[in-house]
Amino acid sequence: MSGLANNLVAPAATAARPELAGLPRVGELVGALQERRVLNGGGLATVWQHEPLFLRQQIALWVQKQQRGVLESLWPQLLQEAAGMQGQGDGAVQHMKHKKQKKASRFR
């Protein structure tokens, strides 16, 4: 993703700022991640395995219009980087599933 850093319209950290959630490029990116319940890089890698174009449109909103060709050319590299992350963070997802199951069993 570092190859895109110089071509962004705003710092990527902007997406993590709750007060900027109303910006279209922030809202669409975060919304897509939440809809698929992507919590980390490992989760994103899993989604990209099945749907390699997931988030490309949302990420394009972060890239300067005249530089969007850079995103297109780097996309396969981004997918490969994400594939290397697969399995990382799965523990967090499993922990959340276990936590929900444990909580549900208390109310039975």
Tab-separated table of C-alpha atoms in Angstrom:
chain	number	residue	atom	x	y	z
A	1	MET	CA	0.000	0.000	0.000
A	2	SER	CA	3.026	2.240	0.450
A	3	GLY	CA	3.180	2.756	-3.327
A	4	LEU	CA	-0.073	4.693	-3.098
A	5	ALA	CA	0.837	6.909	-0.140
A	6	ASN	CA	2.148	9.794	-2.277
A	7	ASN	CA	-0.949	9.700	-4.493
A	8	LEU	CA	-3.638	10.011	-1.825
A	9	VAL	CA	-5.899	13.046	-1.509
A	10	ALA	CA	-5.736	12.790	2.299
A	11	PRO	CA	-3.710	10.797	4.822
A	12	ALA	CA	-5.028	7.246	5.214
A	13	ALA	CA	-5.278	7.825	8.990
A	14	THR	CA	-8.202	10.145	8.221
A	15	ALA	CA	-10.440	7.075	7.946
A	16	ALA	CA	-9.854	6.296	11.624
A	17	ARG	CA	-11.042	9.694	12.839
A	18	PRO	CA	-14.679	9.377	13.993
A	19	GLU	CA	-15.378	13.072	13.430
A	20	LEU	CA	-14.665	12.606	9.706
A	21	ALA	CA	-17.003	9.648	9.227
A	22	GLY	CA	-19.425	11.935	7.375
A	23	LEU	CA	-16.999	12.485	4.509
A	24	PRO	CA	-18.097	10.373	1.528
A	25	ARG	CA	-14.708	8.720	0.994
A	26	VAL	CA	-14.427	7.850	4.697
A	27	GLY	CA	-18.023	6.700	5.081
A	28	GLU	CA	-18.007	4.524	1.982
A	29	LEU	CA	-14.752	2.797	2.921
A	30	VAL	CA	-15.680	2.220	6.556
A	31	GLY	CA	-19.230	1.222	5.593
A	32	ALA	CA	-18.011	-1.420	3.148
A	33	LEU	CA	-15.656	-2.853	5.775
A	34	GLN	CA	-18.375	-2.911	8.425
A	35	GLU	CA	-20.904	-4.494	6.073
A	36	ARG	CA	-18.536	-7.409	5.470
A	37	ARG	CA	-17.448	-7.419	9.120
A	38	VAL	CA	-13.800	-6.953	8.161
A	39	LEU	CA	-11.988	-6.263	11.415
A	40	ASN	CA	-8.335	-6.573	10.385
A	41	GLY	CA	-5.910	-7.274	7.569
A	42	GLY	CA	-6.421	-11.010	7.826
A	43	GLY	CA	-10.153	-10.577	7.392
A	44	LEU	CA	-9.598	-8.336	4.387
A	45	ALA	CA	-7.278	-10.930	2.849
A	46	THR	CA	-10.001	-13.548	3.247
A	47	VAL	CA	-12.606	-11.369	1.526
A	48	TRP	CA	-10.159	-10.502	-1.273
A	49	GLN	CA	-9.542	-14.201	-1.879
A	50	HIS	CA	-13.175	-14.574	-2.912
A	51	GLU	CA	-13.815	-11.089	-4.290
A	52	PRO	CA	-10.602	-9.430	-5.523
A	53	LEU	CA	-12.309	-6.188	-6.536
A	54	PHE	CA	-13.771	-5.564	-3.061
A	55	LEU	CA	-12.910	-1.989	-1.938
A	56	ARG	CA	-11.237	-0.988	-5.207
A	57	GLN	CA	-13.931	1.595	-5.927
A	58	GLN	CA	-13.834	2.927	-2.347
A	59	ILE	CA	-10.036	3.124	-2.298
A	60	ALA	CA	-10.078	4.903	-5.667
A	61	LEU	CA	-11.888	7.784	-3.926
A	62	TRP	CA	-8.724	8.266	-1.835
A	63	VAL	CA	-6.412	8.488	-4.847
A	64	GLN	CA	-5.929	11.709	-6.803
A	65	LYS	CA	-7.976	11.491	-10.018
A	66	GLN	CA	-4.966	11.894	-12.271
A	67	GLN	CA	-3.167	9.095	-10.367
A	68	ARG	CA	-5.910	6.452	-10.358
A	69	GLY	CA	-3.986	4.495	-12.977
A	70	VAL	CA	-1.391	3.902	-10.257
A	71	LEU	CA	-4.060	2.176	-8.165
A	72	GLU	CA	-5.042	-0.018	-11.097
A	73	SER	CA	-1.440	-1.071	-11.696
A	74	LEU	CA	-0.720	-1.658	-7.981
A	75	TRP	CA	-3.955	-3.554	-7.263
A	76	PRO	CA	-2.474	-7.050	-7.902
A	77	GLN	CA	0.421	-6.168	-5.571
A	78	LEU	CA	-2.025	-5.049	-2.858
A	79	LEU	CA	-3.841	-8.369	-3.144
A	80	GLN	CA	-0.547	-10.256	-2.805
A	81	GLU	CA	0.436	-8.206	0.263
A	82	ALA	CA	-2.943	-8.934	1.807
A	83	ALA	CA	-2.588	-12.650	1.050
A	84	GLY	CA	0.580	-12.580	3.149
A	85	MET	CA	-1.491	-11.233	6.040
A	86	GLN	CA	-4.064	-13.998	5.866
A	87	GLY	CA	-4.313	-15.821	9.153
A	88	GLN	CA	-3.027	-12.793	11.060
A	89	GLY	CA	-5.720	-11.449	13.306
A	90	ASP	CA	-7.941	-14.489	12.938
A	91	GLY	CA	-7.568	-14.949	16.675
A	92	ALA	CA	-9.352	-11.668	17.226
A	93	VAL	CA	-12.262	-12.847	15.087
A	94	GLN	CA	-12.378	-16.210	16.869
A	95	HIS	CA	-12.230	-14.440	20.234
A	96	MET	CA	-15.229	-12.306	19.302
A	97	LYS	CA	-17.205	-15.382	18.172
A	98	HIS	CA	-16.353	-17.183	21.408
A	99	LYS	CA	-17.276	-14.114	23.457
A	100	LYS	CA	-20.684	-13.860	21.748
A	101	GLN	CA	-21.352	-17.582	22.228
A	102	LYS	CA	-20.394	-17.406	25.885
A	103	LYS	CA	-22.640	-14.394	26.462
A	104	ALA	CA	-25.566	-16.067	24.653
A	105	SER	CA	-25.191	-19.243	26.714
A	106	ARG	CA	-25.561	-17.246	29.970
A	107	PHE	CA	-29.058	-16.194	28.931
A	108	ARG	CA	-30.374	-19.668	28.054
